[in-house]
């Protein structure tokens, strides 16, 4: 099935632990994004990648890092998790970076619910 | 600062019509999106407006007025499956997406 796959779907971890959320897409999209979604707030961009080999910081990048070694994979790492990083994380992709060359419809993964205790 | 406003929650009756409003203040404008998000699921694309006017797609329509910084999503012939959150997002002059907090729509039989 074409689309975006995220793993794990849910995770509880202790503060201070390292955690990597995985994201893989099979649509050959150039751009990929990581968002967090918290109650009462709009989706907030953490990091993005215009194309394989490049990454950029979004609105709330502190405490997170990403890499884009190839077109399909875009993992998000929390080096040392803190309780404020408890959230639902969505990976997304689009043909081009935020639709600079087209409408820019985003395709989202099913989300990873992370709880940091 | 940049801001997207939409009502937090709305309630409507099955079979009726509901209009969800979105007002925005952004640095520039390169399009407005509506996404639907069922509880516990991923957001999915509903509509995109870049020019003023009404875009109709089946039971869903989206309207845009750039001069007023205003959009609405109109849902007709409401069905129980339309119970979801509806997210408004604006693409600013730097092509960054600014998201509203979403409107939770509750459909009652």
PDB file of C-alpha atoms in Angstrom:
ATOM      1  CA  UNK A   1       0.000   0.000   0.000  1.00  0.00           C
ATOM      2  CA  UNK A   2       1.476   3.318  -1.075  1.00  0.00           C
ATOM      3  CA  UNK A   3       1.958   6.015   1.506  1.00  0.00           C
ATOM      4  CA  UNK A   4       3.889   6.833   4.653  1.00  0.00           C
ATOM      5  CA  UNK A   5       4.724   4.339   7.357  1.00  0.00           C
ATOM      6  CA  UNK A   6       5.660   5.445  10.868  1.00  0.00           C
ATOM      7  CA  UNK A   7       7.031   3.343  13.710  1.00  0.00           C
ATOM      8  CA  UNK A   8       6.428   2.852  16.524  1.00  0.00           C
ATOM      9  CA  UNK A   9       2.734   3.758  16.687  1.00  0.00           C
ATOM     10  CA  UNK A  10       3.013   4.274  20.419  1.00  0.00           C
ATOM     11  CA  UNK A  11       5.843   4.398  22.927  1.00  0.00           C
ATOM     12  CA  UNK A  12       6.365   5.187  26.588  1.00  0.00           C
ATOM     13  CA  UNK A  13       9.887   6.031  27.647  1.00  0.00           C
ATOM     14  CA  UNK A  14      11.723   7.413  30.613  1.00  0.00           C
ATOM     15  CA  UNK A  15      13.082  10.929  30.622  1.00  0.00           C
ATOM     16  CA  UNK A  16      16.689  11.079  29.522  1.00  0.00           C
ATOM     17  CA  UNK A  17      16.419   8.145  27.137  1.00  0.00           C
ATOM     18  CA  UNK A  18      17.240   8.371  23.455  1.00  0.00           C
ATOM     19  CA  UNK A  19      14.458   7.610  20.992  1.00  0.00           C
ATOM     20  CA  UNK A  20      14.219   7.434  17.212  1.00  0.00           C
ATOM     21  CA  UNK A  21      10.895   7.645  15.398  1.00  0.00           C
ATOM     22  CA  UNK A  22      11.039   6.059  11.986  1.00  0.00           C
ATOM     23  CA  UNK A  23       9.336   7.316   8.841  1.00  0.00           C
ATOM     24  CA  UNK A  24       9.371   5.732   5.381  1.00  0.00           C
ATOM     25  CA  UNK A  25       7.522   6.824   2.245  1.00  0.00           C
ATOM     26  CA  UNK A  26       7.144   5.017  -1.064  1.00  0.00           C
ATOM     27  CA  UNK A  27       5.714   7.864  -3.140  1.00  0.00           C
ATOM     28  CA  UNK A  28       9.127   9.171  -4.233  1.00  0.00           C
ATOM     29  CA  UNK A  29       8.280  12.554  -2.787  1.00  0.00           C
ATOM     30  CA  UNK A  30      11.130  15.027  -2.597  1.00  0.00           C
ATOM     31  CA  UNK A  31      10.044  16.822   0.577  1.00  0.00           C
ATOM     32  CA  UNK A  32       9.445  15.321   4.008  1.00  0.00           C
ATOM     33  CA  UNK A  33       8.433  16.857   7.316  1.00  0.00           C
ATOM     34  CA  UNK A  34       8.069  16.072  11.000  1.00  0.00           C
ATOM     35  CA  UNK A  35       5.253  17.721  12.959  1.00  0.00           C
ATOM     36  CA  UNK A  36       4.089  17.468  16.525  1.00  0.00           C
ATOM     37  CA  UNK A  37       0.452  17.817  17.451  1.00  0.00           C
ATOM     38  CA  UNK A  38      -0.582  18.909  20.947  1.00  0.00           C
ATOM     39  CA  UNK A  39      -4.078  19.503  22.285  1.00  0.00           C
ATOM     40  CA  UNK A  40      -5.313  23.015  21.575  1.00  0.00           C
ATOM     41  CA  UNK A  41      -2.437  23.866  19.266  1.00  0.00           C
ATOM     42  CA  UNK A  42      -2.004  23.684  15.535  1.00  0.00           C
ATOM     43  CA  UNK A  43       0.463  21.293  13.986  1.00  0.00           C
ATOM     44  CA  UNK A  44       3.971  22.577  14.612  1.00  0.00           C
ATOM     45  CA  UNK A  45       6.846  21.867  12.271  1.00  0.00           C
ATOM     46  CA  UNK A  46       9.921  20.354  13.918  1.00  0.00           C
ATOM     47  CA  UNK A  47      12.246  19.684  10.992  1.00  0.00           C
ATOM     48  CA  UNK A  48      11.915  19.333   7.258  1.00  0.00           C
ATOM     49  CA  UNK A  49      13.866  18.109   4.264  1.00  0.00           C
ATOM     50  CA  UNK A  50      13.574  19.615   0.776  1.00  0.00           C
ATOM     51  CA  UNK A  51      15.295  16.677  -0.840  1.00  0.00           C
ATOM     52  CA  UNK A  52      17.555  13.782   0.053  1.00  0.00           C
ATOM     53  CA  UNK A  53      20.754  14.993   1.700  1.00  0.00           C
ATOM     54  CA  UNK A  54      19.357  18.285   3.020  1.00  0.00           C
ATOM     55  CA  UNK A  55      17.487  19.151   6.203  1.00  0.00           C
ATOM     56  CA  UNK A  56      16.208  22.323   7.838  1.00  0.00           C
ATOM     57  CA  UNK A  57      14.807  23.537  11.138  1.00  0.00           C
ATOM     58  CA  UNK A  58      11.153  24.241  11.612  1.00  0.00           C
ATOM     59  CA  UNK A  59       9.285  26.129  14.298  1.00  0.00           C
ATOM     60  CA  UNK A  60      10.200  23.892  17.276  1.00  0.00           C
ATOM     61  CA  UNK A  61      13.489  22.085  16.501  1.00  0.00           C
ATOM     62  CA  UNK A  62      15.156  22.126  19.942  1.00  0.00           C
ATOM     63  CA  UNK A  63      15.791  18.670  21.358  1.00  0.00           C
ATOM     64  CA  UNK A  64      15.235  16.947  18.013  1.00  0.00           C
ATOM     65  CA  UNK A  65      17.461  15.951  15.109  1.00  0.00           C
ATOM     66  CA  UNK A  66      16.784  14.429  11.694  1.00  0.00           C
ATOM     67  CA  UNK A  67      18.680  12.924   8.791  1.00  0.00           C
ATOM     68  CA  UNK A  68      17.774  12.280   5.141  1.00  0.00           C
ATOM     69  CA  UNK A  69      20.226   9.769   3.749  1.00  0.00           C
ATOM     70  CA  UNK A  70      17.879   8.762   0.924  1.00  0.00           C
ATOM     71  CA  UNK A  71      14.544   9.757  -0.607  1.00  0.00           C
ATOM     72  CA  UNK A  72      12.417   7.296   1.335  1.00  0.00           C
ATOM     73  CA  UNK A  73      13.534   7.554   4.955  1.00  0.00           C
ATOM     74  CA  UNK A  74      13.356  10.479   7.384  1.00  0.00           C
ATOM     75  CA  UNK A  75      13.976   9.436  10.999  1.00  0.00           C
ATOM     76  CA  UNK A  76      13.448  11.805  13.925  1.00  0.00           C
ATOM     77  CA  UNK A  77      15.692  11.420  16.980  1.00  0.00           C
ATOM     78  CA  UNK A  78      15.167  12.686  20.508  1.00  0.00           C
ATOM     79  CA  UNK A  79      18.665  12.651  21.986  1.00  0.00           C
ATOM     80  CA  UNK A  80      17.551  12.915  25.609  1.00  0.00           C
ATOM     81  CA  UNK A  81      13.772  12.861  26.000  1.00  0.00           C
ATOM     82  CA  UNK A  82      12.001  15.282  28.335  1.00  0.00           C
ATOM     83  CA  UNK A  83       8.353  15.250  29.499  1.00  0.00           C
ATOM     84  CA  UNK A  84       7.519  18.299  27.344  1.00  0.00           C
ATOM     85  CA  UNK A  85       8.200  16.135  24.318  1.00  0.00           C
ATOM     86  CA  UNK A  86       5.131  14.050  25.130  1.00  0.00           C
ATOM     87  CA  UNK A  87       3.053  14.476  21.993  1.00  0.00           C
ATOM     88  CA  UNK A  88       1.735  12.869  18.840  1.00  0.00           C
ATOM     89  CA  UNK A  89       4.312  13.028  16.070  1.00  0.00           C
ATOM     90  CA  UNK A  90       3.332  13.028  12.415  1.00  0.00           C
ATOM     91  CA  UNK A  91       5.617  12.472   9.484  1.00  0.00           C
ATOM     92  CA  UNK A  92       4.443  13.929   6.179  1.00  0.00           C
ATOM     93  CA  UNK A  93       5.635  14.256   2.610  1.00  0.00           C
ATOM     94  CA  UNK A  94       4.871  16.270  -0.514  1.00  0.00           C
ATOM     95  CA  UNK A  95       6.026  16.408  -4.130  1.00  0.00           C
ATOM     96  CA  UNK A  96       7.975  19.600  -3.555  1.00  0.00           C
ATOM     97  CA  UNK A  97       8.853  21.700  -0.531  1.00  0.00           C
ATOM     98  CA  UNK A  98       5.562  23.075   0.760  1.00  0.00           C
ATOM     99  CA  UNK A  99       4.224  23.158  -2.739  1.00  0.00           C
ATOM    100  CA  UNK A 100       6.519  25.687  -4.300  1.00  0.00           C
ATOM    101  CA  UNK A 101       5.953  23.929  -7.596  1.00  0.00           C
ATOM    102  CA  UNK A 102       2.372  22.772  -7.097  1.00  0.00           C
ATOM    103  CA  UNK A 103      -0.441  22.967  -4.559  1.00  0.00           C
ATOM    104  CA  UNK A 104       1.672  21.230  -1.970  1.00  0.00           C
ATOM    105  CA  UNK A 105      -0.800  18.707  -0.611  1.00  0.00           C
ATOM    106  CA  UNK A 106       0.761  16.925   2.340  1.00  0.00           C
ATOM    107  CA  UNK A 107       0.431  13.183   2.862  1.00  0.00           C
ATOM    108  CA  UNK A 108       0.621  12.171   6.498  1.00  0.00           C
ATOM    109  CA  UNK A 109       1.623   9.006   8.286  1.00  0.00           C
ATOM    110  CA  UNK A 110      -0.655   7.569  10.965  1.00  0.00           C
ATOM    111  CA  UNK A 111       1.315   9.173  13.770  1.00  0.00           C
ATOM    112  CA  UNK A 112       3.500   8.075  16.670  1.00  0.00           C
ATOM    113  CA  UNK A 113       2.145   8.714  20.142  1.00  0.00           C
ATOM    114  CA  UNK A 114       5.048   9.346  22.497  1.00  0.00           C
ATOM    115  CA  UNK A 115       4.810   9.626  26.267  1.00  0.00           C
ATOM    116  CA  UNK A 116       7.869  10.723  28.239  1.00  0.00           C
ATOM    117  CA  UNK A 117       7.709  10.083  31.974  1.00  0.00           C
TER     118      UNK A 117
ATOM    119  CA  UNK B   1       2.788  37.432  14.341  1.00  0.00           C
ATOM    120  CA  UNK B   2       1.027  34.907  12.193  1.00  0.00           C
ATOM    121  CA  UNK B   3      -2.313  33.603  13.327  1.00  0.00           C
ATOM    122  CA  UNK B   4      -5.052  31.245  12.220  1.00  0.00           C
ATOM    123  CA  UNK B   5      -8.377  31.330  14.064  1.00  0.00           C
ATOM    124  CA  UNK B   6     -11.120  28.755  13.903  1.00  0.00           C
ATOM    125  CA  UNK B   7     -13.808  27.724  16.394  1.00  0.00           C
ATOM    126  CA  UNK B   8     -12.736  25.042  18.834  1.00  0.00           C
ATOM    127  CA  UNK B   9     -15.872  22.930  18.567  1.00  0.00           C
ATOM    128  CA  UNK B  10     -19.150  22.847  16.668  1.00  0.00           C
ATOM    129  CA  UNK B  11     -22.184  20.599  16.849  1.00  0.00           C
ATOM    130  CA  UNK B  12     -24.567  19.818  14.001  1.00  0.00           C
ATOM    131  CA  UNK B  13     -27.326  17.375  13.170  1.00  0.00           C
ATOM    132  CA  UNK B  14     -27.129  14.498  10.723  1.00  0.00           C
ATOM    133  CA  UNK B  15     -28.476  15.557   7.325  1.00  0.00           C
ATOM    134  CA  UNK B  16     -27.992  19.267   8.003  1.00  0.00           C
ATOM    135  CA  UNK B  17     -25.461  21.800   6.700  1.00  0.00           C
ATOM    136  CA  UNK B  18     -22.584  23.256   8.705  1.00  0.00           C
ATOM    137  CA  UNK B  19     -20.111  26.037   7.947  1.00  0.00           C
ATOM    138  CA  UNK B  20     -16.704  26.073   9.631  1.00  0.00           C
ATOM    139  CA  UNK B  21     -14.960  29.437   9.499  1.00  0.00           C
ATOM    140  CA  UNK B  22     -11.273  30.225   9.400  1.00  0.00           C
ATOM    141  CA  UNK B  23      -9.709  33.667   9.619  1.00  0.00           C
ATOM    142  CA  UNK B  24      -6.032  34.260   9.108  1.00  0.00           C
ATOM    143  CA  UNK B  25      -3.350  36.884   9.513  1.00  0.00           C
ATOM    144  CA  UNK B  26      -0.151  35.825   7.810  1.00  0.00           C
ATOM    145  CA  UNK B  27       2.878  37.379   6.182  1.00  0.00           C
ATOM    146  CA  UNK B  28       1.801  36.875   2.601  1.00  0.00           C
ATOM    147  CA  UNK B  29      -0.482  34.275   1.100  1.00  0.00           C
ATOM    148  CA  UNK B  30       0.163  31.383  -1.243  1.00  0.00           C
ATOM    149  CA  UNK B  31      -2.900  29.261  -0.672  1.00  0.00           C
ATOM    150  CA  UNK B  32      -5.217  27.871   1.983  1.00  0.00           C
ATOM    151  CA  UNK B  33      -5.829  24.235   2.818  1.00  0.00           C
ATOM    152  CA  UNK B  34      -8.519  22.330   4.645  1.00  0.00           C
ATOM    153  CA  UNK B  35      -7.706  18.928   6.112  1.00  0.00           C
ATOM    154  CA  UNK B  36      -9.933  16.429   7.873  1.00  0.00           C
ATOM    155  CA  UNK B  37      -8.650  14.483  10.856  1.00  0.00           C
ATOM    156  CA  UNK B  38     -10.619  11.696  12.518  1.00  0.00           C
ATOM    157  CA  UNK B  39      -9.750  11.023  16.137  1.00  0.00           C
ATOM    158  CA  UNK B  40      -6.514   9.065  16.442  1.00  0.00           C
ATOM    159  CA  UNK B  41      -5.822   9.222  12.722  1.00  0.00           C
ATOM    160  CA  UNK B  42      -3.730  11.200  10.270  1.00  0.00           C
ATOM    161  CA  UNK B  43      -4.947  14.441   8.689  1.00  0.00           C
ATOM    162  CA  UNK B  44      -6.167  13.966   5.104  1.00  0.00           C
ATOM    163  CA  UNK B  45      -6.428  16.611   2.404  1.00  0.00           C
ATOM    164  CA  UNK B  46      -9.856  18.059   1.643  1.00  0.00           C
ATOM    165  CA  UNK B  47      -9.390  21.224  -0.387  1.00  0.00           C
ATOM    166  CA  UNK B  48      -7.037  23.933  -1.591  1.00  0.00           C
ATOM    167  CA  UNK B  49      -7.952  27.531  -2.440  1.00  0.00           C
ATOM    168  CA  UNK B  50      -5.582  30.088  -3.889  1.00  0.00           C
ATOM    169  CA  UNK B  51      -8.049  32.363  -5.712  1.00  0.00           C
ATOM    170  CA  UNK B  52     -11.155  34.054  -4.302  1.00  0.00           C
ATOM    171  CA  UNK B  53     -14.380  32.163  -4.637  1.00  0.00           C
ATOM    172  CA  UNK B  54     -16.027  28.861  -3.994  1.00  0.00           C
ATOM    173  CA  UNK B  55     -14.547  25.453  -4.795  1.00  0.00           C
ATOM    174  CA  UNK B  56     -17.062  22.621  -4.720  1.00  0.00           C
ATOM    175  CA  UNK B  57     -16.170  18.988  -4.300  1.00  0.00           C
ATOM    176  CA  UNK B  58     -19.143  16.736  -3.703  1.00  0.00           C
ATOM    177  CA  UNK B  59     -20.726  17.409  -0.325  1.00  0.00           C
ATOM    178  CA  UNK B  60     -17.812  19.662   0.675  1.00  0.00           C
ATOM    179  CA  UNK B  61     -17.185  23.222  -0.540  1.00  0.00           C
ATOM    180  CA  UNK B  62     -14.488  25.691   0.426  1.00  0.00           C
ATOM    181  CA  UNK B  63     -14.647  29.452   0.057  1.00  0.00           C
ATOM    182  CA  UNK B  64     -11.865  32.021   0.125  1.00  0.00           C
ATOM    183  CA  UNK B  65     -11.772  35.811   0.414  1.00  0.00           C
ATOM    184  CA  UNK B  66      -8.162  36.991   0.366  1.00  0.00           C
ATOM    185  CA  UNK B  67      -9.085  40.635   1.004  1.00  0.00           C
ATOM    186  CA  UNK B  68     -10.866  39.636   4.221  1.00  0.00           C
ATOM    187  CA  UNK B  69      -8.394  36.964   5.284  1.00  0.00           C
ATOM    188  CA  UNK B  70     -11.282  34.553   5.522  1.00  0.00           C
ATOM    189  CA  UNK B  71     -12.257  31.081   4.450  1.00  0.00           C
ATOM    190  CA  UNK B  72     -14.997  28.651   5.256  1.00  0.00           C
ATOM    191  CA  UNK B  73     -15.585  24.964   4.759  1.00  0.00           C
ATOM    192  CA  UNK B  74     -19.200  24.044   4.012  1.00  0.00           C
ATOM    193  CA  UNK B  75     -20.359  20.502   4.647  1.00  0.00           C
ATOM    194  CA  UNK B  76     -23.756  19.485   3.261  1.00  0.00           C
ATOM    195  CA  UNK B  77     -25.966  16.468   3.983  1.00  0.00           C
ATOM    196  CA  UNK B  78     -23.980  15.711   7.101  1.00  0.00           C
ATOM    197  CA  UNK B  79     -23.248  12.090   7.884  1.00  0.00           C
ATOM    198  CA  UNK B  80     -22.089  10.566  11.152  1.00  0.00           C
ATOM    199  CA  UNK B  81     -18.730   9.797   9.534  1.00  0.00           C
ATOM    200  CA  UNK B  82     -18.163  13.551   9.144  1.00  0.00           C
ATOM    201  CA  UNK B  83     -17.534  13.727  12.893  1.00  0.00           C
ATOM    202  CA  UNK B  84     -13.877  14.778  12.922  1.00  0.00           C
ATOM    203  CA  UNK B  85     -11.588  17.734  13.400  1.00  0.00           C
ATOM    204  CA  UNK B  86     -11.184  20.123  10.484  1.00  0.00           C
ATOM    205  CA  UNK B  87      -7.828  21.867  10.177  1.00  0.00           C
ATOM    206  CA  UNK B  88      -7.285  25.141   8.339  1.00  0.00           C
ATOM    207  CA  UNK B  89      -3.744  25.914   7.129  1.00  0.00           C
ATOM    208  CA  UNK B  90      -2.306  28.852   5.199  1.00  0.00           C
ATOM    209  CA  UNK B  91       0.831  28.868   3.074  1.00  0.00           C
ATOM    210  CA  UNK B  92       2.628  32.168   3.714  1.00  0.00           C
ATOM    211  CA  UNK B  93       4.975  34.196   1.514  1.00  0.00           C
ATOM    212  CA  UNK B  94       7.873  31.862   2.378  1.00  0.00           C
ATOM    213  CA  UNK B  95       5.738  28.834   1.519  1.00  0.00           C
ATOM    214  CA  UNK B  96       5.620  27.875   5.198  1.00  0.00           C
ATOM    215  CA  UNK B  97       2.386  26.255   6.353  1.00  0.00           C
ATOM    216  CA  UNK B  98       0.698  27.936   9.316  1.00  0.00           C
ATOM    217  CA  UNK B  99      -1.879  25.687  10.991  1.00  0.00           C
ATOM    218  CA  UNK B 100      -4.969  26.481  12.975  1.00  0.00           C
ATOM    219  CA  UNK B 101      -5.718  24.430  16.089  1.00  0.00           C
ATOM    220  CA  UNK B 102      -8.631  22.734  14.347  1.00  0.00           C
ATOM    221  CA  UNK B 103     -12.404  22.650  14.772  1.00  0.00           C
ATOM    222  CA  UNK B 104     -13.886  19.535  16.320  1.00  0.00           C
ATOM    223  CA  UNK B 105     -17.199  18.808  14.602  1.00  0.00           C
ATOM    224  CA  UNK B 106     -19.693  16.661  16.478  1.00  0.00           C
ATOM    225  CA  UNK B 107     -22.577  15.205  14.485  1.00  0.00           C
ATOM    226  CA  UNK B 108     -25.700  14.197  16.381  1.00  0.00           C
ATOM    227  CA  UNK B 109     -28.361  11.881  14.998  1.00  0.00           C
TER     228      UNK B 109
END
